[in-house]
Amino acid sequence: MPDAGTEWWKSSVVYQIYPSSFNDSDGDGIGDLPGIIDKLDYLHLLGVDVVWLSPVYPSPWDDNGYDISDYTDIDPRFGTLQDWDRLRDGLHERGMRLVMDLVVNHTSDRHPWFTASRAGDPDKEDFYFWRPGRGDGPPNNWGAVFSGPAWTRDDERDEYYLHLFSPSQPDLNWENPNVRAAVHEVARWWLDRGADGFRMDVINFISKNPKLPDGPMIGDHGLFAEHAINGPRLHEFLHEMYQAVFAGRDVLTVGEMPGVSVEQARVHTTPANRELSMVFQFEHVDLDHGPGGKFDPRPLDLVALKASLGRWQTGLGDRGWNSLYFNNHDQPRSVSRYGDDGRYRVESAKALATTLHMMHGTPYVYQGEELGMTNAHMDDIADYRDLETLNHHRLMVATGRIDARTAMAGIARMSRDNARTPMQWDASPQAGFTTGTPWIGVNDNHTEINAEAAVADPDSIFHHYRRLIELRKEHPVIVHGRYAPLLEEDPRVFAYTRTFDGRTLLVLANWSGEEAPLELSEDLVGPDPRMLIGNHPEPDRVLAPLRPWEARVHLFGPE
Ligand code: NOJ
């Protein structure tokens, strides 16, 4: 086998499971591994190739499992390592793969490495960033992603430690070769046990400017962004990890990289550089953040979204590889954010999916997206569980920087909890997710939006996704085709072509609730046109105006 592997992930579709909200088998209100195992046939029916499991490791649960206290075990709330083995086998038997979430920019402050480091254990002393304060304050002016300063003073060690997220998530010091070796060991441990790869949490944060200098005030997290991410040793650390862990193994690696540029991503994902299969970039999902950050959203500018995604399509078109996503556990539901979760919920969910899945790259489906699950529409802060949301609310409202009503409006639109309400399996109380009390409320609309109803309805969003996934297997142009944008200035229509091996795919999507004429030349219509998929009845000609939220895909060229 060549070192770079077979690149099976290029023709794959990945399904992300957020375990606490997927399926609860024991009635404690929290999803678990046996619950996932019970739903493997559902995933198989959808046709996805890979499951990415958000963290299931032992954790104090300050940031819903992204604060890990033991990298090589399963948190009892989710089950046991034996359950994990059964999940692995169940997926493999059905021809699916299992990708784990590797969260190694930081650990939990209850991880034994941190406990030893704080106590000054010579072995672990430099596993984290410890610095004396500057005057009465922290060592520099960096702010944390989850509000407040990025440094917390520790009385035991009598120093400050760095945490780019919450104080309970101290950053590991990757400058220390022993840290890197320890991380490599963890990763090898899971691959040896049968995992098929990793999603690597905020992996571009692992290299920081070694001087840890003050940063300018810019953007959402400007206080640290300039010096704390994409640091000088990032490529070296990733390449070293590739050599130590991934070389010779046929795995998928996707590095989550807020603030990564197209040019940087191309270097990270060019196979010859031996770093990562692909990265998650953030440019497109940050476009609707307003001057006050993500909780101050502004309407989506479709022209800007097309320009952004188009640059990534072209920029990683012949070197490197794209990941494709609108949803994950950190983003509000796309049908509410970009689509219309009222009158055109079904049409708009299908239109968004079609736009994304026909692009060049590996599509990711976040649990419930295939049902058109919507934002939670919770207007009471007591119903929220997410640390980032609660911190933001506390800071903004308590300090009077924003009035409570405005703060709640931003939270209702953008909170991560929108994605974290329980998976809607059926119309029964608690949506079939649990027999107990769910850790976060079930969306009332489960009586209408649920998997049971969607599987039974051949016109459902679920079956549209199933067909999109199937098409990827049938048409190499979807995997390999060259991307070319169309109608770049049109404020409503998202259109492009993909071309490969004499065939052209024409993707047309109306991102609005009004009819949209297509100002395109008939020359674009190639020989033997056939419509591969659509969310309205087939029109009598390829370039017929698009009906509200209509999306359709035409293929030209030899059968
Ligand atoms: C990114 C993860 O996706 C998010 O959920 C988490 O809070 C942060 N990284 C910190 O680990």
Coordinates of C-alpha atoms and ligand atoms in Angstrom, one line a residue:
M1 CA 0.0 0.0 0.0
P2 CA 1.4 3.4 -0.8
D3 CA 2.2 5.5 2.2
A4 CA -0.4 8.1 1.5
G5 CA -3.1 5.4 1.6
T6 CA -5.9 4.8 -0.9
E7 CA -7.6 8.1 -0.1
W8 CA -10.9 6.4 0.4
W9 CA -12.0 9.5 2.2
K10 CA -12.2 11.4 -1.0
S11 CA -15.3 9.6 -2.1
S12 CA -16.8 9.3 1.4
V13 CA -19.5 11.1 3.3
V14 CA -18.9 11.5 7.0
Y15 CA -21.7 11.6 9.6
Q16 CA -20.9 13.3 12.9
I17 CA -22.4 12.0 16.1
Y18 CA -22.6 14.1 19.2
P19 CA -23.0 11.2 21.6
S20 CA -24.8 12.9 24.5
S21 CA -27.6 13.9 22.2
F22 CA -27.9 11.0 19.8
N23 CA -29.6 8.1 21.5
D24 CA -30.0 7.1 25.2
S25 CA -30.2 3.4 25.9
D26 CA -30.4 3.4 29.7
G27 CA -32.8 6.2 30.5
D28 CA -30.3 8.6 32.3
G29 CA -31.2 11.3 29.8
I30 CA -27.7 11.2 28.1
G31 CA -27.0 9.5 24.9
D32 CA -24.5 6.6 25.0
L33 CA -22.5 4.1 23.0
P34 CA -25.1 1.2 23.2
G35 CA -27.7 3.8 22.0
I36 CA -25.5 4.5 18.9
I37 CA -25.1 0.8 18.3
D38 CA -29.0 0.5 18.2
K39 CA -29.1 3.0 15.4
L40 CA -26.4 1.6 13.0
D41 CA -28.9 0.3 10.6
Y42 CA -30.3 3.8 10.3
L43 CA -26.9 5.2 9.4
H44 CA -26.4 2.3 7.0
L45 CA -29.7 3.2 5.3
L46 CA -28.6 6.8 5.0
G47 CA -25.5 5.5 3.2
V48 CA -22.8 7.4 5.1
D49 CA -19.3 5.9 5.0
V50 CA -17.7 7.2 8.1
V51 CA -18.9 8.1 11.6
W52 CA -17.0 10.8 13.5
L53 CA -17.7 10.5 17.2
S54 CA -17.4 13.6 19.2
P55 CA -15.6 13.0 22.5
V56 CA -16.6 10.0 24.7
Y57 CA -13.6 10.0 27.0
P58 CA -13.7 10.6 30.8
S59 CA -14.3 14.2 31.3
P60 CA -15.5 16.6 34.1
W61 CA -17.9 17.8 31.4
D62 CA -17.1 21.5 31.7
D63 CA -17.1 21.9 27.9
N64 CA -19.3 18.8 27.1
G65 CA -16.4 16.4 26.8
Y66 CA -13.9 18.7 25.0
D67 CA -12.2 18.8 28.4
I68 CA -10.6 15.3 28.7
S69 CA -9.2 13.8 31.8
D70 CA -8.2 10.4 30.4
Y71 CA -7.5 9.9 26.7
T72 CA -7.7 6.1 26.6
D73 CA -10.9 5.2 28.3
I74 CA -14.6 5.8 27.9
D75 CA -16.6 8.0 30.3
P76 CA -19.1 5.8 32.3
R77 CA -22.0 8.0 31.1
F78 CA -21.3 6.6 27.6
G79 CA -20.5 3.0 28.5
T80 CA -17.2 1.1 28.4
L81 CA -14.3 0.3 26.1
Q82 CA -16.1 -3.0 25.4
D83 CA -19.1 -1.0 24.1
W84 CA -16.7 1.0 22.0
D85 CA -15.3 -2.3 20.5
R86 CA -18.9 -3.4 19.7
L87 CA -19.5 0.0 18.0
R88 CA -16.3 -0.4 16.0
D89 CA -17.3 -3.9 14.9
G90 CA -20.9 -2.9 14.1
L91 CA -19.7 -0.1 11.9
H92 CA -17.0 -2.2 10.2
E93 CA -19.4 -5.1 9.6
R94 CA -21.6 -2.6 7.7
G95 CA -18.7 -1.2 5.7
M96 CA -18.5 2.0 7.7
R97 CA -15.5 3.5 9.4
L98 CA -15.0 5.1 12.8
V99 CA -13.2 8.4 13.3
M100 CA -12.4 9.6 16.9
D101 CA -12.2 13.2 18.1
L102 CA -8.6 14.0 19.2
V103 CA -8.6 17.0 21.6
V104 CA -5.0 17.6 22.2
N105 CA -4.5 21.4 22.1
H106 CA -5.6 21.2 25.7
T107 CA -6.5 18.7 28.4
S108 CA -9.0 19.0 31.3
D109 CA -7.5 20.7 34.4
R110 CA -8.3 17.3 36.1
H111 CA -6.1 15.3 33.8
P112 CA -3.2 13.7 35.8
W113 CA -0.7 15.5 33.5
F114 CA -2.0 18.8 34.7
T115 CA -2.3 17.8 38.3
A116 CA 1.4 16.7 38.2
S117 CA 2.4 19.8 36.3
R118 CA 0.7 22.1 38.8
A119 CA 2.5 20.3 41.6
G120 CA 5.8 20.9 39.9
D121 CA 6.5 17.2 39.2
P122 CA 9.8 17.5 37.2
D123 CA 8.5 15.1 34.6
K124 CA 5.4 17.1 33.8
E125 CA 6.5 20.6 34.9
D126 CA 6.7 21.9 31.3
F127 CA 3.7 20.1 29.9
Y128 CA 1.7 23.3 30.0
F129 CA 2.4 27.0 29.6
W130 CA 3.3 28.4 33.0
R131 CA 4.4 32.0 33.4
P132 CA 4.7 34.5 36.2
G133 CA 2.3 37.4 36.0
R134 CA 3.1 40.9 34.7
G135 CA 2.6 43.4 37.5
D136 CA -0.7 42.5 39.1
G137 CA -2.1 40.9 36.0
P138 CA -1.6 38.0 33.6
P139 CA 1.5 37.5 31.4
N140 CA -0.1 38.9 28.3
N141 CA -3.3 40.4 27.0
W142 CA -4.8 37.4 25.3
G143 CA -8.5 36.7 25.7
A144 CA -10.0 33.2 25.8
V145 CA -12.5 32.0 23.2
F146 CA -15.0 31.4 26.0
S147 CA -14.7 35.0 27.4
G148 CA -12.4 36.4 30.0
P149 CA -8.6 36.3 30.0
A150 CA -6.7 33.4 28.6
W151 CA -4.6 33.1 31.8
T152 CA -5.6 31.9 35.2
R153 CA -3.5 32.2 38.3
D154 CA -2.9 28.9 40.2
D155 CA -2.2 29.3 43.9
E156 CA -0.5 25.9 44.2
R157 CA 2.2 26.6 41.6
D158 CA 2.1 30.4 42.2
E159 CA 2.0 31.1 38.5
Y160 CA -0.4 31.7 35.6
Y161 CA -1.3 28.9 33.1
L162 CA -2.5 29.5 29.6
H163 CA -6.0 28.3 28.4
L164 CA -7.2 29.5 25.1
F165 CA -10.7 28.1 26.0
S166 CA -12.1 27.8 29.5
P167 CA -9.8 27.8 32.7
S168 CA -10.7 24.1 32.9
Q169 CA -8.9 23.5 29.6
P170 CA -5.2 24.3 30.0
D171 CA -3.2 24.4 26.8
L172 CA -0.6 21.6 26.3
N173 CA 2.9 22.9 25.6
W174 CA 3.7 21.3 22.3
E175 CA 7.2 22.9 22.3
N176 CA 8.0 20.1 24.8
P177 CA 8.9 16.9 22.9
N178 CA 7.6 14.8 25.7
V179 CA 4.1 16.3 25.2
R180 CA 4.3 15.4 21.5
A181 CA 5.4 11.9 22.2
A182 CA 2.6 11.4 24.8
V183 CA 0.0 12.7 22.2
H184 CA 1.4 10.3 19.6
E185 CA 1.1 7.4 21.9
V186 CA -2.6 8.2 22.6
A187 CA -3.3 8.4 18.8
R188 CA -1.5 5.2 18.1
W189 CA -3.4 3.5 20.9
W190 CA -6.8 4.3 19.3
L191 CA -5.6 3.3 15.8
D192 CA -4.2 0.0 17.2
R193 CA -7.7 -0.6 18.7
G194 CA -9.3 -0.2 15.3
A195 CA -10.2 3.5 14.9
D196 CA -9.9 4.7 11.3
G197 CA -8.7 8.2 11.9
F198 CA -9.2 11.4 13.8
R199 CA -10.9 14.7 13.7
M200 CA -8.3 16.9 15.4
D201 CA -9.8 19.7 17.6
V202 CA -8.4 23.2 17.0
I203 CA -5.2 21.6 15.8
N204 CA -3.8 24.9 14.4
F205 CA -3.6 26.2 18.0
I206 CA -0.9 23.8 19.0
S207 CA 1.9 26.1 17.8
K208 CA 2.0 29.6 19.3
N209 CA 4.4 32.5 18.9
P210 CA 7.0 31.3 21.5
K211 CA 7.4 34.7 22.9
L212 CA 3.7 34.8 23.8
P213 CA 3.5 38.5 23.0
D214 CA 0.6 40.9 23.4
G215 CA -1.8 40.9 20.5
P216 CA -3.9 43.6 18.8
M217 CA -7.6 44.0 19.3
I218 CA -9.2 42.6 16.2
G219 CA -12.0 40.3 15.2
D220 CA -13.9 37.8 17.4
H221 CA -10.9 36.6 19.4
G222 CA -8.4 39.1 18.2
L223 CA -6.6 39.3 21.5
F224 CA -4.9 36.0 20.8
A225 CA -5.6 35.2 17.2
E226 CA -2.5 36.9 15.8
H227 CA 0.0 35.0 18.0
A228 CA -1.7 32.0 19.4
I229 CA -2.6 30.1 16.3
N230 CA -1.0 29.0 13.1
G231 CA 2.4 29.4 14.8
P232 CA 5.9 28.9 13.4
R233 CA 6.1 25.2 14.2
L234 CA 2.7 24.0 13.1
H235 CA 3.8 22.3 9.9
E236 CA 6.7 20.7 11.7
F237 CA 4.4 19.3 14.5
L238 CA 1.8 18.0 12.1
H239 CA 4.4 16.4 9.9
E240 CA 6.2 14.8 12.9
M241 CA 2.9 13.4 14.0
Y242 CA 2.2 12.0 10.6
Q243 CA 5.5 10.2 10.6
A244 CA 5.1 9.0 14.1
V245 CA 1.4 7.9 13.9
F246 CA -0.2 7.9 10.5
A247 CA 2.5 6.8 8.1
G248 CA 1.7 3.4 6.6
R249 CA -1.9 3.5 7.9
D250 CA -4.8 4.2 5.7
V251 CA -6.6 6.7 7.9
L252 CA -8.7 9.9 7.6
T253 CA -7.4 13.0 9.4
V254 CA -9.3 16.2 9.5
G255 CA -7.8 19.1 11.4
E256 CA -10.2 21.7 12.8
M257 CA -8.5 25.1 12.0
P258 CA -10.3 28.3 12.9
G259 CA -8.5 31.2 11.2
V260 CA -6.7 29.0 8.6
S261 CA -6.3 30.6 5.1
V262 CA -6.7 28.8 1.8
E263 CA -3.0 29.0 1.2
Q264 CA -2.1 27.5 4.6
A265 CA -4.8 24.8 4.1
R266 CA -3.2 23.9 0.8
V267 CA 0.1 23.2 2.4
H268 CA -1.5 21.2 5.3
T269 CA -3.5 19.0 2.9
T270 CA -1.1 18.4 0.0
P271 CA -0.4 14.7 0.3
A272 CA 3.3 15.0 -0.4
N273 CA 3.6 17.2 2.7
R274 CA 2.3 14.4 4.9
E275 CA 0.3 16.4 7.4
L276 CA -3.5 15.9 7.2
S277 CA -6.1 14.6 4.8
M278 CA -8.2 17.8 5.0
V279 CA -9.0 20.7 7.4
F280 CA -12.2 22.3 8.6
Q281 CA -11.9 26.0 7.7
F282 CA -14.2 28.6 9.2
E283 CA -14.4 31.4 6.7
H284 CA -17.8 30.6 5.4
V285 CA -19.5 30.0 8.8
D286 CA -18.0 33.3 10.2
L287 CA -19.5 35.4 7.4
D288 CA -22.7 36.2 9.3
H289 CA -20.8 37.3 12.5
G290 CA -21.4 40.9 13.1
P291 CA -19.2 43.6 14.6
G292 CA -19.9 42.2 18.1
G293 CA -18.9 38.7 17.2
K294 CA -20.9 35.5 16.7
F295 CA -23.7 36.5 19.1
D296 CA -24.3 39.7 17.1
P297 CA -25.3 38.0 13.8
R298 CA -26.0 39.8 10.6
P299 CA -27.9 38.5 7.6
L300 CA -26.1 36.2 5.3
D301 CA -24.7 37.8 2.2
L302 CA -25.0 35.1 -0.4
V303 CA -22.7 36.8 -2.8
A304 CA -20.0 36.8 -0.1
L305 CA -20.7 33.1 0.8
K306 CA -20.3 32.1 -2.9
A307 CA -17.1 34.0 -3.2
S308 CA -15.7 32.5 -0.1
L309 CA -16.6 28.9 -0.8
G310 CA -15.6 29.4 -4.4
R311 CA -12.1 30.5 -3.4
W312 CA -11.7 27.3 -1.3
Q313 CA -13.0 25.2 -4.2
T314 CA -10.6 26.7 -6.6
G315 CA -7.7 27.0 -4.1
L316 CA -7.8 23.4 -3.1
G317 CA -9.0 22.1 -6.5
D318 CA -5.9 20.5 -7.7
R319 CA -3.7 20.4 -4.6
G320 CA -5.0 19.6 -1.2
W321 CA -8.5 18.6 -0.3
N322 CA -11.6 20.4 1.0
S323 CA -14.0 19.4 3.8
L324 CA -17.6 20.5 3.2
Y325 CA -19.9 21.4 6.0
F326 CA -22.6 23.8 7.1
N327 CA -23.4 22.1 10.4
N328 CA -21.6 20.7 13.4
H329 CA -22.0 20.7 17.2
D330 CA -20.7 24.3 17.3
Q331 CA -22.9 25.9 14.7
P332 CA -26.6 26.7 14.7
R333 CA -28.7 24.6 12.4
S334 CA -28.2 25.5 8.8
V335 CA -31.9 25.3 7.8
S336 CA -32.7 28.0 10.4
R337 CA -29.5 30.0 9.7
Y338 CA -29.3 30.0 5.9
G339 CA -32.6 28.4 4.9
D340 CA -36.2 29.0 5.9
D341 CA -37.2 26.8 8.8
G342 CA -40.9 27.7 8.4
R343 CA -42.8 27.6 5.1
Y344 CA -39.9 26.2 3.0
R345 CA -38.1 24.1 5.6
V346 CA -38.1 20.9 3.4
E347 CA -37.2 22.7 0.2
S348 CA -34.5 24.9 1.7
A349 CA -32.9 22.0 3.7
K350 CA -32.7 20.1 0.4
A351 CA -31.4 23.1 -1.5
L352 CA -28.6 23.7 1.1
A353 CA -27.6 20.0 1.0
T354 CA -27.5 19.9 -2.8
T355 CA -25.4 23.0 -3.0
L356 CA -22.9 21.6 -0.5
H357 CA -22.8 17.9 -1.5
M358 CA -22.1 18.6 -5.2
M359 CA -18.9 20.5 -4.4
H360 CA -15.4 19.3 -4.5
G361 CA -14.4 17.8 -1.1
T362 CA -15.7 15.4 1.6
P363 CA -19.2 16.3 2.9
Y364 CA -20.0 16.1 6.6
V365 CA -23.5 15.5 7.8
Y366 CA -24.2 16.5 11.4
Q367 CA -26.8 14.4 13.2
G368 CA -30.3 15.5 12.5
E369 CA -29.3 17.6 9.5
E370 CA -30.6 14.8 7.3
L371 CA -34.0 15.4 8.9
G372 CA -33.9 19.2 8.5
M373 CA -33.8 19.6 12.3
T374 CA -34.1 23.3 13.2
N375 CA -32.7 25.7 15.8
A376 CA -34.1 25.1 19.3
H377 CA -35.8 28.5 19.5
M378 CA -35.3 28.6 23.3
D379 CA -35.8 32.1 24.7
D380 CA -35.0 31.4 28.4
I381 CA -31.3 31.3 29.4
A382 CA -32.2 28.7 32.0
D383 CA -32.8 26.2 29.1
Y384 CA -29.2 26.6 27.8
R385 CA -26.4 24.3 28.8
D386 CA -23.4 25.5 26.7
L387 CA -20.5 27.1 28.6
E388 CA -19.7 29.5 25.8
T389 CA -23.4 30.7 25.7
L390 CA -23.7 31.0 29.5
N391 CA -20.4 32.9 29.8
H392 CA -21.4 35.3 27.1
H393 CA -24.8 35.9 28.6
R394 CA -23.3 36.4 32.1
L395 CA -20.7 38.8 30.8
M396 CA -22.9 40.8 28.5
V397 CA -26.0 41.1 30.7
A398 CA -24.4 41.3 34.1
T399 CA -22.1 44.1 33.0
G400 CA -24.9 45.9 31.2
R401 CA -23.0 45.9 27.9
I402 CA -26.1 44.5 26.1
D403 CA -29.7 44.5 27.3
A404 CA -31.1 41.1 28.1
R405 CA -33.5 41.0 25.2
T406 CA -30.9 41.7 22.6
A407 CA -28.5 39.2 24.2
M408 CA -31.2 36.5 24.1
A409 CA -32.0 37.3 20.5
G410 CA -28.3 36.7 19.5
I411 CA -28.1 33.6 21.6
A412 CA -31.3 32.1 20.2
R413 CA -29.9 32.4 16.7
M414 CA -26.3 31.5 17.3
S415 CA -25.8 29.4 20.4
R416 CA -24.1 26.0 20.0
D417 CA -27.0 24.5 21.9
N418 CA -29.2 24.9 18.8
A419 CA -27.3 21.9 17.4
R420 CA -27.2 20.0 20.7
T421 CA -30.8 19.3 21.4
P422 CA -31.6 15.6 21.2
M423 CA -31.9 13.7 18.0
Q424 CA -35.6 13.5 17.0
W425 CA -36.3 9.8 16.4
D426 CA -40.0 9.8 16.5
A427 CA -43.1 11.7 17.6
S428 CA -43.3 10.3 21.1
P429 CA -42.5 12.2 24.2
Q430 CA -38.8 13.1 24.3
A431 CA -38.7 12.2 20.6
G432 CA -37.7 8.6 21.3
F433 CA -34.3 9.9 22.5
T434 CA -34.7 8.8 26.1
T435 CA -37.2 7.3 28.5
G436 CA -35.8 9.6 31.2
T437 CA -35.3 13.4 31.4
P438 CA -33.0 14.6 28.7
W439 CA -30.0 16.7 29.7
I440 CA -31.1 19.4 27.3
G441 CA -34.7 19.9 26.2
V442 CA -36.1 18.2 23.1
N443 CA -37.4 20.5 20.4
D444 CA -41.2 20.6 20.4
N445 CA -41.2 20.2 16.6
H446 CA -40.2 16.5 17.0
T447 CA -43.9 15.6 16.6
E448 CA -43.5 16.7 12.9
I449 CA -39.7 16.5 12.3
N450 CA -38.4 13.0 13.2
A451 CA -36.5 10.1 11.7
E452 CA -39.5 7.7 11.7
A453 CA -41.6 10.0 9.6
A454 CA -38.7 10.9 7.3
V455 CA -37.7 7.3 6.6
A456 CA -41.3 6.5 5.7
D457 CA -41.7 9.4 3.3
P458 CA -39.9 8.9 0.0
D459 CA -39.9 12.7 -0.6
S460 CA -38.3 13.5 2.7
I461 CA -35.1 15.4 3.4
F462 CA -33.7 12.1 4.6
H463 CA -34.2 10.5 1.3
H464 CA -32.8 13.5 -0.5
Y465 CA -29.6 13.1 1.5
R466 CA -29.6 9.4 0.9
R467 CA -29.7 10.1 -2.8
L468 CA -27.0 12.8 -2.7
I469 CA -24.7 10.3 -1.0
E470 CA -25.6 7.6 -3.5
L471 CA -24.9 9.9 -6.4
R472 CA -21.3 10.5 -5.1
K473 CA -20.7 6.8 -5.6
E474 CA -22.2 6.7 -9.1
H475 CA -20.6 9.7 -10.7
P476 CA -16.8 10.3 -10.5
V477 CA -17.4 13.9 -11.6
I478 CA -18.8 14.6 -8.1
V479 CA -15.6 13.5 -6.5
H480 CA -13.1 14.8 -9.0
G481 CA -14.7 17.4 -11.1
R482 CA -13.2 20.9 -11.6
Y483 CA -15.3 23.6 -10.0
A484 CA -16.3 26.7 -11.9
P485 CA -18.6 29.3 -10.4
L486 CA -21.6 30.8 -12.3
L487 CA -23.7 33.9 -11.6
E488 CA -21.3 35.1 -9.0
E489 CA -23.1 38.4 -8.4
D490 CA -26.6 36.9 -8.3
P491 CA -28.0 37.6 -4.8
R492 CA -30.3 34.6 -4.8
V493 CA -28.9 31.8 -7.0
F494 CA -26.0 29.6 -6.0
A495 CA -24.8 28.0 -9.3
Y496 CA -21.7 26.2 -10.5
T497 CA -20.4 23.5 -12.8
R498 CA -18.1 20.6 -12.1
T499 CA -16.2 19.0 -15.0
F500 CA -14.4 15.7 -15.3
D501 CA -13.7 13.2 -18.0
G502 CA -16.0 14.7 -20.7
R503 CA -18.9 15.1 -18.3
T504 CA -20.3 18.3 -16.8
L505 CA -22.4 18.7 -13.8
L506 CA -24.6 21.8 -13.6
V507 CA -25.7 22.6 -10.0
L508 CA -28.5 25.2 -9.6
A509 CA -29.9 26.3 -6.3
N510 CA -32.2 29.1 -5.4
W511 CA -31.4 30.3 -1.9
S512 CA -34.5 32.4 -1.6
G513 CA -38.3 32.1 -1.3
E514 CA -38.9 33.9 -4.6
E515 CA -38.8 32.6 -8.1
A516 CA -35.4 33.3 -9.7
P517 CA -34.8 33.5 -13.4
L518 CA -31.5 32.1 -14.6
E519 CA -29.4 34.6 -16.6
L520 CA -27.4 31.9 -18.2
S521 CA -26.5 31.2 -21.9
E522 CA -28.1 28.1 -23.5
D523 CA -24.5 27.2 -24.6
L524 CA -24.0 26.0 -21.1
V525 CA -26.4 23.1 -21.7
G526 CA -24.3 20.2 -22.9
P527 CA -25.3 17.0 -24.8
D528 CA -27.7 14.4 -23.4
P529 CA -28.8 16.4 -20.4
R530 CA -30.3 14.4 -17.6
M531 CA -31.5 15.6 -14.2
L532 CA -29.8 13.7 -11.4
I533 CA -31.7 15.1 -8.4
G534 CA -34.0 18.0 -7.6
N535 CA -36.5 19.1 -5.0
H536 CA -39.3 20.1 -7.3
P537 CA -40.8 18.3 -10.3
E538 CA -38.4 18.3 -13.3
P539 CA -38.9 21.5 -15.4
D540 CA -39.4 21.3 -19.2
R541 CA -36.0 22.8 -19.9
V542 CA -32.6 22.9 -18.1
L543 CA -32.5 26.7 -17.7
A544 CA -36.1 27.2 -16.6
P545 CA -36.4 29.7 -13.8
L546 CA -35.9 28.3 -10.3
R547 CA -38.9 28.0 -8.1
P548 CA -38.6 29.1 -4.4
W549 CA -35.7 27.2 -2.8
E550 CA -35.5 25.0 -5.9
A551 CA -32.3 23.1 -6.3
R552 CA -31.5 20.7 -9.2
V553 CA -28.5 19.0 -10.6
H554 CA -28.1 18.3 -14.4
L555 CA -25.5 16.1 -15.9
F556 CA -24.3 16.4 -19.5
G557 CA -22.0 14.2 -21.6
P558 CA -21.8 10.5 -22.3
E559 CA -23.9 8.1 -20.2
Ligands
NOJ1 C1 -13.7 23.1 19.1 C2 -14.8 22.1 19.5 O1 -15.5 21.8 18.3 C3 -15.6 22.8 20.5 O2 -16.9 22.2 20.8 C4 -14.8 23.0 21.7 O3 -15.6 23.8 22.7 C5 -13.5 23.7 21.5 N1 -12.9 23.2 20.3 C6 -12.6 23.5 22.6 O4 -12.1 22.1 22.6

